[in-house]
mmCIF file of C-alpha atoms and ligand atoms in Angstrom:
data_model
loop_
_atom_site.group_PDB
_atom_site.id
_atom_site.type_symbol
_atom_site.label_atom_id
_atom_site.label_comp_id
_atom_site.label_asym_id
_atom_site.label_seq_id
_atom_site.Cartn_x
_atom_site.Cartn_y
_atom_site.Cartn_z
ATOM 1 C CA MET A 1 53.333 -36.461 -8.239
ATOM 2 C CA LYS A 2 53.982 -32.770 -8.867
ATOM 3 C CA VAL A 3 51.198 -30.313 -9.625
ATOM 4 C CA ILE A 4 51.560 -27.481 -12.144
ATOM 5 C CA ILE A 5 49.200 -24.521 -11.828
ATOM 6 C CA PRO A 6 49.719 -21.915 -14.573
ATOM 7 C CA VAL A 7 48.731 -18.484 -13.239
ATOM 8 C CA ALA A 8 50.835 -16.202 -15.428
ATOM 9 C CA GLY A 9 48.057 -14.905 -17.707
ATOM 10 C CA THR A 10 46.859 -11.303 -17.884
ATOM 11 C CA GLY A 11 43.163 -12.135 -17.435
ATOM 12 C CA THR A 12 41.901 -9.585 -19.971
ATOM 13 C CA ARG A 13 38.344 -10.959 -19.790
ATOM 14 C CA LEU A 14 38.199 -9.793 -16.189
ATOM 15 C CA TYR A 15 39.193 -6.183 -16.826
ATOM 16 C CA PRO A 16 38.955 -3.777 -14.981
ATOM 17 C CA HIS A 17 39.628 -6.019 -11.950
ATOM 18 C CA THR A 18 42.755 -7.511 -13.466
ATOM 19 C CA PHE A 19 44.266 -4.099 -14.249
ATOM 20 C CA THR A 20 45.547 -4.043 -10.685
ATOM 21 C CA LYS A 21 45.607 -7.688 -9.600
ATOM 22 C CA PRO A 22 46.208 -11.014 -11.306
ATOM 23 C CA LYS A 23 43.139 -13.235 -11.881
ATOM 24 C CA PRO A 24 44.080 -15.764 -9.152
ATOM 25 C CA MET A 25 43.977 -12.918 -6.603
ATOM 26 C CA VAL A 26 40.442 -11.834 -7.497
ATOM 27 C CA PHE A 27 38.399 -12.139 -4.319
ATOM 28 C CA ILE A 28 35.480 -14.535 -4.278
ATOM 29 C CA ALA A 29 33.483 -16.248 -1.478
ATOM 30 C CA GLY A 30 35.795 -15.029 1.264
ATOM 31 C CA LYS A 31 39.229 -15.549 -0.324
ATOM 32 C CA PRO A 32 41.202 -15.175 -3.568
ATOM 33 C CA VAL A 33 40.538 -17.702 -6.369
ATOM 34 C CA ILE A 34 43.951 -19.356 -5.848
ATOM 35 C CA GLY A 35 43.061 -19.964 -2.175
ATOM 36 C CA HIS A 36 39.986 -21.970 -3.186
ATOM 37 C CA ILE A 37 42.078 -23.991 -5.641
ATOM 38 C CA LEU A 38 44.815 -24.774 -3.098
ATOM 39 C CA ASP A 39 42.285 -25.639 -0.360
ATOM 40 C CA ARG A 40 40.946 -28.363 -2.637
ATOM 41 C CA MET A 41 44.444 -29.777 -3.091
ATOM 42 C CA VAL A 42 45.234 -30.524 0.539
ATOM 43 C CA ASP A 43 43.798 -34.095 0.430
ATOM 44 C CA LEU A 44 45.840 -34.895 -2.660
ATOM 45 C CA GLY A 45 49.094 -34.220 -0.787
ATOM 46 C CA PRO A 46 51.267 -33.510 -3.864
ATOM 47 C CA GLU A 47 55.056 -33.839 -3.619
ATOM 48 C CA GLU A 48 55.391 -30.264 -4.895
ATOM 49 C CA ILE A 49 53.206 -27.512 -6.357
ATOM 50 C CA ILE A 50 54.759 -25.561 -9.217
ATOM 51 C CA LEU A 51 53.063 -22.219 -9.761
ATOM 52 C CA VAL A 52 53.842 -20.656 -13.135
ATOM 53 C CA VAL A 53 53.775 -16.945 -12.428
ATOM 54 C CA GLY A 54 54.120 -13.878 -14.633
ATOM 55 C CA TYR A 55 51.583 -11.059 -14.642
ATOM 56 C CA LYS A 56 51.652 -9.270 -11.245
ATOM 57 C CA LYS A 57 53.391 -12.276 -9.739
ATOM 58 C CA GLU A 58 54.377 -10.544 -6.476
ATOM 59 C CA GLN A 59 50.758 -10.509 -5.253
ATOM 60 C CA ILE A 60 50.338 -14.247 -5.880
ATOM 61 C CA ILE A 61 53.678 -15.172 -4.295
ATOM 62 C CA SER A 62 53.006 -13.045 -1.228
ATOM 63 C CA TYR A 63 49.512 -14.516 -0.657
ATOM 64 C CA VAL A 64 50.492 -18.139 -1.305
ATOM 65 C CA ASP A 65 53.656 -17.907 0.825
ATOM 66 C CA SER A 66 51.739 -16.382 3.740
ATOM 67 C CA ASN A 67 48.870 -18.864 3.651
ATOM 68 C CA TYR A 68 50.079 -22.151 2.148
ATOM 69 C CA SER A 69 53.841 -22.516 2.622
ATOM 70 C CA ASP A 70 53.250 -24.561 5.819
ATOM 71 C CA ILE A 71 50.978 -26.967 3.948
ATOM 72 C CA PHE A 72 52.699 -27.453 0.566
ATOM 73 C CA ASN A 73 56.167 -27.527 -0.898
ATOM 74 C CA ILE A 74 55.768 -24.658 -3.387
ATOM 75 C CA THR A 75 58.056 -23.642 -6.252
ATOM 76 C CA TYR A 76 57.525 -20.583 -8.434
ATOM 77 C CA VAL A 77 58.612 -20.697 -12.062
ATOM 78 C CA GLU A 78 58.492 -17.518 -14.077
ATOM 79 C CA GLN A 79 56.957 -17.327 -17.548
ATOM 80 C CA ASN A 80 58.416 -14.075 -18.822
ATOM 81 C CA GLU A 81 56.266 -13.879 -21.938
ATOM 82 C CA GLN A 82 52.732 -15.253 -22.004
ATOM 83 C CA LEU A 83 53.071 -17.397 -25.119
ATOM 84 C CA GLY A 84 50.147 -19.669 -24.277
ATOM 85 C CA LEU A 85 49.197 -22.510 -21.954
ATOM 86 C CA GLY A 86 51.555 -24.967 -23.668
ATOM 87 C CA HIS A 87 54.454 -22.573 -23.138
ATOM 88 C CA SER A 88 53.517 -22.129 -19.470
ATOM 89 C CA ILE A 89 53.972 -25.908 -19.052
ATOM 90 C CA TYR A 90 57.194 -25.928 -21.098
ATOM 91 C CA VAL A 91 58.897 -23.474 -18.697
ATOM 92 C CA THR A 92 58.405 -25.934 -15.795
ATOM 93 C CA ARG A 93 60.480 -28.716 -17.414
ATOM 94 C CA GLN A 94 63.456 -28.368 -15.070
ATOM 95 C CA ALA A 95 61.325 -28.086 -11.940
ATOM 96 C CA VAL A 96 59.298 -31.153 -12.985
ATOM 97 C CA GLY A 97 62.205 -33.459 -13.888
ATOM 98 C CA ASP A 98 60.875 -37.013 -14.365
ATOM 99 C CA SER A 99 57.972 -36.812 -11.910
ATOM 100 C CA PRO A 100 54.426 -37.603 -12.950
ATOM 101 C CA ILE A 101 52.399 -34.406 -13.178
ATOM 102 C CA MET A 102 48.921 -33.061 -12.734
ATOM 103 C CA ILE A 103 48.160 -29.808 -14.525
ATOM 104 C CA THR A 104 45.202 -27.687 -13.440
ATOM 105 C CA LEU A 105 44.270 -24.202 -14.605
ATOM 106 C CA GLY A 106 44.497 -21.235 -12.261
ATOM 107 C CA ASP A 107 41.034 -19.906 -13.061
ATOM 108 C CA MET A 108 38.898 -23.005 -12.559
ATOM 109 C CA ILE A 109 37.573 -24.209 -9.214
ATOM 110 C CA PHE A 110 36.329 -27.799 -9.137
ATOM 111 C CA LYS A 111 33.843 -28.825 -6.491
ATOM 112 C CA SER A 112 34.960 -32.403 -6.005
ATOM 113 C CA GLY A 113 38.614 -31.739 -5.233
ATOM 114 C CA TYR A 114 41.698 -33.140 -6.910
ATOM 115 C CA GLN A 115 42.012 -36.356 -4.959
ATOM 116 C CA ASP A 116 38.794 -37.517 -6.609
ATOM 117 C CA PHE A 117 40.276 -36.747 -10.049
ATOM 118 C CA TYR A 118 43.464 -38.594 -9.138
ATOM 119 C CA LYS A 119 41.421 -41.683 -8.219
ATOM 120 C CA LYS A 120 39.629 -41.522 -11.574
ATOM 121 C CA HIS A 121 42.963 -41.231 -13.373
ATOM 122 C CA PHE A 122 44.373 -44.119 -11.311
ATOM 123 C CA ASN A 123 41.322 -46.241 -12.169
ATOM 124 C CA ASN A 124 42.029 -45.626 -15.852
ATOM 125 C CA GLY A 125 44.873 -48.120 -15.430
ATOM 126 C CA GLU A 126 47.454 -48.557 -18.232
ATOM 127 C CA CYS A 127 47.793 -45.290 -20.160
ATOM 128 C CA ALA A 128 50.212 -42.397 -20.670
ATOM 129 C CA GLY A 129 47.835 -39.982 -19.001
ATOM 130 C CA SER A 130 44.236 -38.886 -18.476
ATOM 131 C CA ILE A 131 42.374 -35.749 -19.437
ATOM 132 C CA GLY A 132 39.367 -34.389 -17.509
ATOM 133 C CA VAL A 133 36.299 -33.745 -19.688
ATOM 134 C CA TRP A 134 32.726 -32.620 -19.295
ATOM 135 C CA GLU A 135 29.765 -32.736 -21.622
ATOM 136 C CA VAL A 136 29.189 -29.319 -23.173
ATOM 137 C CA ASP A 137 26.168 -27.923 -25.051
ATOM 138 C CA THR A 138 28.207 -25.837 -27.490
ATOM 139 C CA PRO A 139 31.259 -27.947 -28.445
ATOM 140 C CA GLU A 140 32.262 -25.481 -31.180
ATOM 141 C CA LYS A 141 33.297 -23.076 -28.387
ATOM 142 C CA TYR A 142 35.559 -25.534 -26.513
ATOM 143 C CA GLY A 143 38.588 -27.741 -26.879
ATOM 144 C CA ILE A 144 36.994 -31.123 -27.656
ATOM 145 C CA VAL A 145 38.252 -34.708 -27.345
ATOM 146 C CA GLU A 146 37.201 -37.498 -29.661
ATOM 147 C CA LEU A 147 37.307 -41.097 -28.456
ATOM 148 C CA ASN A 148 38.050 -44.360 -30.181
ATOM 149 C CA ASP A 149 37.712 -47.607 -28.281
ATOM 150 C CA GLY A 150 38.009 -45.840 -24.896
ATOM 151 C CA TYR A 151 41.175 -43.931 -25.834
ATOM 152 C CA ILE A 152 41.481 -40.340 -26.952
ATOM 153 C CA SER A 153 41.984 -40.329 -30.712
ATOM 154 C CA LYS A 154 41.835 -36.600 -31.390
ATOM 155 C CA MET A 155 41.809 -33.241 -29.634
ATOM 156 C CA VAL A 156 40.553 -30.187 -31.494
ATOM 157 C CA GLU A 157 40.282 -26.570 -30.345
ATOM 158 C CA LYS A 158 36.866 -25.081 -31.197
ATOM 159 C CA PRO A 159 35.954 -27.517 -34.009
ATOM 160 C CA LYS A 160 33.685 -26.105 -36.749
ATOM 161 C CA GLN A 161 31.918 -29.456 -37.112
ATOM 162 C CA PRO A 162 32.258 -31.185 -33.747
ATOM 163 C CA VAL A 163 31.880 -34.954 -33.692
ATOM 164 C CA SER A 164 31.841 -35.113 -29.882
ATOM 165 C CA ASN A 165 30.526 -32.985 -27.021
ATOM 166 C CA LEU A 166 33.327 -33.854 -24.570
ATOM 167 C CA GLY A 167 34.901 -30.521 -23.646
ATOM 168 C CA ILE A 168 38.413 -30.364 -22.148
ATOM 169 C CA ALA A 169 37.896 -29.351 -18.516
ATOM 170 C CA GLY A 170 41.396 -28.087 -17.663
ATOM 171 C CA VAL A 171 42.725 -30.940 -15.469
ATOM 172 C CA TYR A 172 45.345 -33.253 -16.940
ATOM 173 C CA PHE A 173 47.464 -36.133 -15.579
ATOM 174 C CA ILE A 174 50.627 -37.216 -17.378
ATOM 175 C CA LYS A 175 52.559 -40.221 -16.050
ATOM 176 C CA HIS A 176 55.892 -39.586 -17.816
ATOM 177 C CA PRO A 177 56.232 -35.958 -18.879
ATOM 178 C CA ALA A 178 59.406 -36.337 -21.032
ATOM 179 C CA PRO A 179 57.553 -36.826 -24.386
ATOM 180 C CA LEU A 180 55.271 -33.863 -23.622
ATOM 181 C CA PHE A 181 58.272 -31.589 -22.992
ATOM 182 C CA THR A 182 60.011 -32.850 -26.169
ATOM 183 C CA ILE A 183 56.906 -32.041 -28.216
ATOM 184 C CA LEU A 184 56.588 -28.598 -26.575
ATOM 185 C CA GLU A 185 60.269 -27.920 -27.341
ATOM 186 C CA GLY A 186 59.656 -28.754 -31.004
ATOM 187 C CA MET A 187 56.658 -26.431 -31.045
ATOM 188 C CA MET A 188 58.774 -23.629 -29.517
ATOM 189 C CA ASP A 189 61.500 -24.142 -32.153
ATOM 190 C CA ASN A 190 58.958 -23.898 -34.989
ATOM 191 C CA ARG A 191 56.876 -21.171 -33.435
ATOM 192 C CA ARG A 192 55.678 -18.320 -35.621
ATOM 193 C CA GLU A 193 53.224 -15.807 -34.254
ATOM 194 C CA ASN A 194 50.748 -18.203 -32.725
ATOM 195 C CA GLU A 195 50.381 -19.262 -29.117
ATOM 196 C CA ILE A 196 51.744 -22.607 -27.971
ATOM 197 C CA GLN A 197 48.604 -24.602 -27.189
ATOM 198 C CA LEU A 198 48.699 -27.437 -24.662
ATOM 199 C CA THR A 199 45.962 -29.185 -26.652
ATOM 200 C CA ASP A 200 48.279 -29.371 -29.713
ATOM 201 C CA ALA A 201 51.085 -30.846 -27.597
ATOM 202 C CA LEU A 202 48.741 -33.495 -26.154
ATOM 203 C CA GLN A 203 47.589 -34.288 -29.703
ATOM 204 C CA GLY A 204 51.303 -34.723 -30.486
ATOM 205 C CA MET A 205 51.458 -37.381 -27.741
ATOM 206 C CA VAL A 206 48.508 -39.218 -29.324
ATOM 207 C CA ASP A 207 50.176 -38.944 -32.759
ATOM 208 C CA MET A 208 53.302 -40.593 -31.252
ATOM 209 C CA GLY A 209 51.136 -43.575 -30.283
ATOM 210 C CA LEU A 210 50.890 -42.712 -26.583
ATOM 211 C CA GLN A 211 47.553 -43.709 -25.126
ATOM 212 C CA LEU A 212 45.543 -41.047 -23.325
ATOM 213 C CA LYS A 213 42.268 -41.765 -21.551
ATOM 214 C CA HIS A 214 39.590 -39.450 -20.188
ATOM 215 C CA PHE A 215 37.655 -39.052 -16.948
ATOM 216 C CA TYR A 216 34.516 -37.062 -16.189
ATOM 217 C CA VAL A 217 34.642 -33.877 -14.180
ATOM 218 C CA SER A 218 31.488 -32.416 -12.669
ATOM 219 C CA SER A 219 30.656 -29.149 -10.919
ATOM 220 C CA TRP A 220 33.296 -26.754 -12.103
ATOM 221 C CA TYR A 221 33.301 -23.049 -11.506
ATOM 222 C CA ASP A 222 34.851 -20.734 -14.042
ATOM 223 C CA CYS A 223 36.436 -17.571 -12.655
ATOM 224 C CA GLY A 224 37.512 -16.249 -16.030
ATOM 225 C CA HIS A 225 34.899 -13.545 -16.640
ATOM 226 C CA ALA A 226 32.633 -11.237 -14.645
ATOM 227 C CA SER A 227 29.288 -13.011 -15.116
ATOM 228 C CA SER A 228 30.700 -16.434 -14.212
ATOM 229 C CA LEU A 229 32.529 -14.880 -11.235
ATOM 230 C CA LEU A 230 29.276 -13.814 -9.543
ATOM 231 C CA GLU A 231 27.709 -17.222 -10.210
ATOM 232 C CA THR A 232 30.818 -18.915 -8.778
ATOM 233 C CA ASN A 233 30.681 -16.634 -5.717
ATOM 234 C CA LYS A 234 27.057 -17.694 -5.151
ATOM 235 C CA VAL A 235 27.660 -21.420 -5.538
ATOM 236 C CA LEU A 236 30.771 -21.415 -3.325
ATOM 237 C CA LEU A 237 28.991 -19.474 -0.578
ATOM 238 C CA ASP A 238 26.107 -21.979 -0.705
ATOM 239 C CA GLU A 239 28.671 -24.764 -0.407
ATOM 240 C CA LEU A 240 30.382 -23.088 2.585
ATOM 241 C CA LYS A 241 26.989 -22.764 4.274
ATOM 242 C CA GLN A 242 26.250 -26.456 3.691
ATOM 243 C CA THR A 243 29.586 -27.523 5.161
ATOM 244 C CA GLY A 244 29.104 -25.206 8.155
ATOM 245 C CA ASP A 245 32.095 -23.044 7.233
ATOM 246 C CA ILE A 246 29.896 -19.936 7.284
ATOM 247 C CA ASP A 247 27.763 -19.379 10.337
ATOM 248 C CA GLU A 248 24.118 -18.445 9.944
ATOM 249 C CA GLY A 249 23.801 -14.640 9.687
ATOM 250 C CA GLY A 250 27.177 -14.397 11.415
ATOM 251 C CA CYS A 251 29.740 -11.677 11.218
ATOM 252 C CA ASP A 252 32.789 -13.082 13.013
ATOM 253 C CA GLY A 253 35.518 -10.487 13.209
ATOM 254 C CA CYS A 254 33.376 -7.683 11.802
ATOM 255 C CA ASP A 255 31.676 -4.854 13.629
ATOM 256 C CA ALA A 256 27.988 -4.656 12.641
ATOM 257 C CA VAL A 257 25.481 -2.358 14.335
ATOM 258 C CA ASP A 258 21.764 -2.002 13.491
ATOM 259 C CA SER A 259 22.333 -4.262 10.503
ATOM 260 C CA VAL A 260 21.150 -7.580 9.133
ATOM 261 C CA ILE A 261 23.531 -10.109 7.589
ATOM 262 C CA VAL A 262 21.650 -12.581 5.394
ATOM 263 C CA SER A 263 23.405 -15.952 5.002
ATOM 264 C CA PRO A 264 25.339 -17.127 3.080
ATOM 265 C CA THR A 265 27.626 -14.139 3.242
ATOM 266 C CA ALA A 266 31.405 -14.018 3.831
ATOM 267 C CA ILE A 267 32.687 -10.988 5.689
ATOM 268 C CA GLY A 268 36.380 -10.339 6.255
ATOM 269 C CA ARG A 269 38.265 -8.944 9.219
ATOM 270 C CA GLY A 270 37.987 -5.301 10.248
ATOM 271 C CA VAL A 271 34.772 -4.732 8.298
ATOM 272 C CA ILE A 272 32.457 -2.065 9.769
ATOM 273 C CA ILE A 273 28.748 -2.240 8.921
ATOM 274 C CA ARG A 274 26.133 0.287 10.042
ATOM 275 C CA ASN A 275 22.377 0.442 9.282
ATOM 276 C CA SER A 276 22.681 -1.967 6.390
ATOM 277 C CA VAL A 277 21.357 -5.211 5.005
ATOM 278 C CA ILE A 278 24.118 -7.410 3.575
ATOM 279 C CA GLY A 279 23.529 -10.633 1.638
ATOM 280 C CA PRO A 280 22.632 -13.176 0.661
ATOM 281 C CA HIS A 281 25.460 -14.357 -1.614
ATOM 282 C CA THR A 282 27.774 -11.493 -0.814
ATOM 283 C CA SER A 283 31.530 -11.462 -0.106
ATOM 284 C CA ILE A 284 33.042 -8.471 1.663
ATOM 285 C CA ALA A 285 36.836 -8.380 1.986
ATOM 286 C CA ASP A 286 38.818 -6.996 4.952
ATOM 287 C CA ASP A 287 38.639 -3.420 6.238
ATOM 288 C CA THR A 288 35.665 -2.298 4.182
ATOM 289 C CA HIS A 289 33.174 0.182 5.652
ATOM 290 C CA ILE A 290 29.481 -0.007 4.714
ATOM 291 C CA GLU A 291 26.825 2.375 5.898
ATOM 292 C CA GLY A 292 23.121 2.805 5.113
ATOM 293 C CA SER A 293 23.270 0.284 2.270
ATOM 294 C CA ILE A 294 21.544 -2.788 0.895
ATOM 295 C CA ILE A 295 23.925 -5.187 -0.863
ATOM 296 C CA SER A 296 23.141 -8.646 -2.233
ATOM 297 C CA ASN A 297 24.666 -11.148 -4.677
ATOM 298 C CA SER A 298 27.851 -9.084 -4.902
ATOM 299 C CA ILE A 299 31.591 -9.124 -4.323
ATOM 300 C CA VAL A 300 33.177 -6.163 -2.522
ATOM 301 C CA GLY A 301 36.962 -5.825 -2.238
ATOM 302 C CA SER A 302 39.029 -4.647 0.727
ATOM 303 C CA GLY A 303 39.412 -1.152 2.124
ATOM 304 C CA SER A 304 36.374 0.191 0.269
ATOM 305 C CA ASN A 305 33.750 2.640 1.500
ATOM 306 C CA LEU A 306 30.116 2.172 0.480
ATOM 307 C CA THR A 307 27.558 4.653 1.743
ATOM 308 C CA ASN A 308 23.825 4.813 0.991
ATOM 309 C CA VAL A 309 23.937 2.393 -1.931
ATOM 310 C CA ASN A 310 21.567 -0.315 -3.086
ATOM 311 C CA LEU A 311 23.621 -2.871 -5.006
ATOM 312 C CA ARG A 312 22.756 -6.203 -6.590
ATOM 313 C CA SER A 313 24.948 -8.408 -8.791
ATOM 314 C CA SER A 314 27.906 -6.028 -8.510
ATOM 315 C CA ILE A 315 31.674 -6.521 -8.396
ATOM 316 C CA ILE A 316 33.461 -3.760 -6.493
ATOM 317 C CA GLY A 317 37.267 -3.712 -6.292
ATOM 318 C CA ASP A 318 39.623 -2.722 -3.438
ATOM 319 C CA SER A 319 39.885 0.850 -2.114
ATOM 320 C CA VAL A 320 36.762 2.016 -3.904
ATOM 321 C CA ASN A 321 34.474 4.818 -2.702
ATOM 322 C CA VAL A 322 30.826 4.566 -3.722
ATOM 323 C CA SER A 323 28.253 6.829 -2.246
ATOM 324 C CA GLY A 324 24.611 7.157 -3.232
ATOM 325 C CA LYS A 325 22.018 9.754 -2.550
ATOM 326 C CA HIS A 326 18.846 9.379 -0.566
ATOM 327 C CA ASN A 327 15.909 10.488 -2.686
ATOM 328 C CA SER A 328 12.982 12.540 -1.623
ATOM 329 C CA LEU A 329 9.700 12.021 -3.443
ATOM 330 C CA ASN A 330 6.410 13.812 -3.557
ATOM 331 C CA ILE A 331 4.251 11.571 -5.746
ATOM 332 C CA GLY A 332 0.562 11.768 -6.364
ATOM 333 C CA ASP A 333 -1.938 8.895 -6.479
ATOM 334 C CA SER A 334 -1.729 6.177 -9.185
ATOM 335 C CA SER A 335 1.851 7.057 -10.155
ATOM 336 C CA SER A 336 4.324 4.413 -11.316
ATOM 337 C CA ILE A 337 8.012 5.145 -10.959
ATOM 338 C CA GLU A 338 11.128 2.979 -11.445
ATOM 339 C CA PHE A 339 14.595 3.990 -10.214
HETATM 340 P P1 UTP B 1 43.399 -18.081 -20.131
HETATM 341 O O1 UTP B 1 43.286 -18.691 -21.457
HETATM 342 O O2 UTP B 1 42.146 -17.854 -19.389
HETATM 343 O O3 UTP B 1 44.216 -16.715 -20.268
HETATM 344 O O4 UTP B 1 44.397 -18.991 -19.295
HETATM 345 P P2 UTP B 1 44.278 -15.489 -19.268
HETATM 346 O O5 UTP B 1 45.386 -14.586 -19.686
HETATM 347 O O6 UTP B 1 44.354 -15.952 -17.845
HETATM 348 O O7 UTP B 1 42.874 -14.765 -19.431
HETATM 349 P P3 UTP B 1 42.240 -13.926 -20.659
HETATM 350 O O8 UTP B 1 41.940 -14.926 -21.743
HETATM 351 O O9 UTP B 1 43.219 -12.863 -21.063
HETATM 352 O O10 UTP B 1 41.007 -13.338 -20.033
HETATM 353 C C1 UTP B 1 44.012 -20.147 -18.568
HETATM 354 C C2 UTP B 1 45.026 -20.336 -17.442
HETATM 355 O O11 UTP B 1 46.335 -20.497 -17.996
HETATM 356 C C3 UTP B 1 47.227 -19.499 -17.497
HETATM 357 C C4 UTP B 1 46.334 -18.383 -17.000
HETATM 358 O O12 UTP B 1 46.973 -17.646 -15.964
HETATM 359 C C5 UTP B 1 45.098 -19.144 -16.509
HETATM 360 O O13 UTP B 1 45.281 -19.624 -15.176
HETATM 361 N N1 UTP B 1 48.149 -19.071 -18.590
HETATM 362 C C6 UTP B 1 47.654 -18.823 -19.825
HETATM 363 C C7 UTP B 1 49.487 -18.936 -18.308
HETATM 364 O O14 UTP B 1 49.951 -19.159 -17.171
HETATM 365 N N2 UTP B 1 50.317 -18.543 -19.327
HETATM 366 C C8 UTP B 1 49.878 -18.287 -20.576
HETATM 367 O O15 UTP B 1 50.696 -17.941 -21.458
HETATM 368 C C9 UTP B 1 48.502 -18.434 -20.841
#
């Protein structure tokens, strides 16, 4: 089986961070998003991973080649224009050939790992493919699948009057991809202004009489916008603490003096910390310098300088300088002041 991970998008919902780096390279819980995704793919042992790259592709290629080329057979396919998720799959048709495929989005991290999904798909038995779903509270905001007799009968993007609460999770298995590529080709030929949606192409498979089944996906972490990014950072750090991949209050490879590191916190190499309290739920990337600061529930990029700051729930990019002021107060009795 080959795996397709589309990572060509611009990631506008994560501006300003994605002005300078693609979404998969946004740093979270000690490594870029794409690192967390690929780590969870090792057990699956795919024949090949096809990364669909576009926006700021050099950063993704450089990171993945340096860290994962010994583990996976990786191919990069370029999507020159971001015409939608369906189009990002269409451009892989030559690289895929006749192999069965798994598609997973480049901005979703799933707790359980992909081998678990593959088993669920395998257990679905006879079918053309399986689509991962989860139960959502607001189906009108999601791509939704409708079921009939255990098979998917309909897929609708953001239905006005949803008849199901099964949201499309962003993991798909297709046993024989040829019909999917034929449908996508037809959609490209008839394209007007609109994006080529993968959901529409999968609906095309159902309309052809191909039988798609579903499987349930739990514990997924969305890295697509700032608020979900901090929540994802927190949950992943908790998970790393549970598995023992982050040592209690530790600061391996960093230089901390007169400071307290509150676990779970991930600190990169070459980080210098002085007179500070860092954590919990904080990720600090390589070569950052922090002095006289209190930082919790935050993500700090590499090569940044933070001095005399008190930060909570913050996302700080690479090569940033933030410096605060110490205040001096002379306050009388019974005063109440908030900074
Ligand atoms: P999104 O719909 O989140 O788009 O794509 P995006 O560009 O990344 O982000 P926003 O909406 O502008 O904030 C879901 C996944 O599909 C990929 C993205 O890179 C992301 O991993 N994608 C999307 C492509 O590879 N190509 C496309 O044309 C569209």
